[in-house]
């Protein structure tokens, strides 16, 4: 190795994308409850809040004008138009998490995942959740009971588009049986946290005889 590793492990950026209804929320909620150290990246969006959503929790809800000002000030690590609304991730929050060694979970689409990969190639892991089939996706969307017929049909159409981008991801998790799918997502997270590249600072610490920083 030519240069010394940094003094502590960097935070991991875990991006999880899927067509709506594939089970991303179910899987990610479980991952976050098992690993509270995994923070959630709260995006900015111009879409209005849905019933039950709180500003600053699911999203930071802003006007299109505010969103444009943030673009002009270069405050986004990534941003994209999704289903007619703008969504973006704060650069500052991402940079702080990497430097402070805090892992962050991102519920963002393939456009956002692609941009984060360009900006933070050493820190991003991209996971795509696949539904077992489009028929099963439709069954789950109907079963969830949150969308009208028209919205469900649109989501299925969009799902085909989103699925085409699977090859831009590092890992695919087929969400057929929930326990098995959760085990797979958990395994991806844990294995990525434990790469030699990320944990080199820990080994250096042991070698130097210092107290654990983690
Ligand atoms: P997303 O966040 O991707 O839109 P959700 O997590 O809301 O998806 O899941 C959509 C619906 O499918 C929910 O009703 C959820 O309970 C159900 N679901 C999730 N995973 C599975 C699974 N493996 N098998 C059957 N139903 C599932
Ligand atoms: P929803 O409005 O249903 O919460 O999210 C719609 C879509 O926007 C989802 O596919 C979600 O992953 C994506 N999304 C949410 N936040 C961001 C973001 O900050 N950037 C990008 N690129 N996509 C996002």
mmCIF file of C-alpha atoms in Angstrom, residues 42-64 66-67 70 86-87:
data_model
loop_
_atom_site.group_PDB
_atom_site.id
_atom_site.type_symbol
_atom_site.label_atom_id
_atom_site.label_comp_id
_atom_site.label_asym_id
_atom_site.label_seq_id
_atom_site.Cartn_x
_atom_site.Cartn_y
_atom_site.Cartn_z
ATOM 1 C CA UNK A 42 -34.077 12.044 3.810
ATOM 2 C CA UNK A 43 -34.448 13.400 0.273
ATOM 3 C CA UNK A 44 -35.790 16.755 -0.876
ATOM 4 C CA UNK A 45 -38.820 16.629 -3.113
ATOM 5 C CA UNK A 46 -41.232 18.964 -4.847
ATOM 6 C CA UNK A 47 -44.117 16.490 -4.574
ATOM 7 C CA UNK A 48 -46.752 17.327 -1.975
ATOM 8 C CA UNK A 49 -46.815 15.238 1.227
ATOM 9 C CA UNK A 50 -49.195 12.250 1.283
ATOM 10 C CA UNK A 51 -51.499 11.787 4.250
ATOM 11 C CA UNK A 52 -49.436 10.584 7.207
ATOM 12 C CA UNK A 53 -46.127 11.958 5.872
ATOM 13 C CA UNK A 54 -44.225 14.479 8.000
ATOM 14 C CA UNK A 55 -41.854 17.133 6.706
ATOM 15 C CA UNK A 56 -38.286 16.139 7.591
ATOM 16 C CA UNK A 57 -39.150 12.464 8.207
ATOM 17 C CA UNK A 58 -40.023 10.773 4.873
ATOM 18 C CA UNK A 59 -38.913 13.790 2.836
ATOM 19 C CA UNK A 60 -38.018 17.442 3.106
ATOM 20 C CA UNK A 61 -40.909 18.942 1.156
ATOM 21 C CA UNK A 62 -39.919 22.070 -0.790
ATOM 22 C CA UNK A 63 -41.390 24.224 -3.550
ATOM 23 C CA UNK A 64 -40.087 23.937 -7.132
ATOM 24 C CA UNK A 66 -36.574 26.334 -3.609
ATOM 25 C CA UNK A 67 -35.489 23.123 -5.377
ATOM 26 C CA UNK A 70 -30.655 24.391 -4.386
ATOM 27 C CA UNK A 86 -38.122 16.533 -8.581
ATOM 28 C CA UNK A 87 -36.214 14.518 -5.973
#
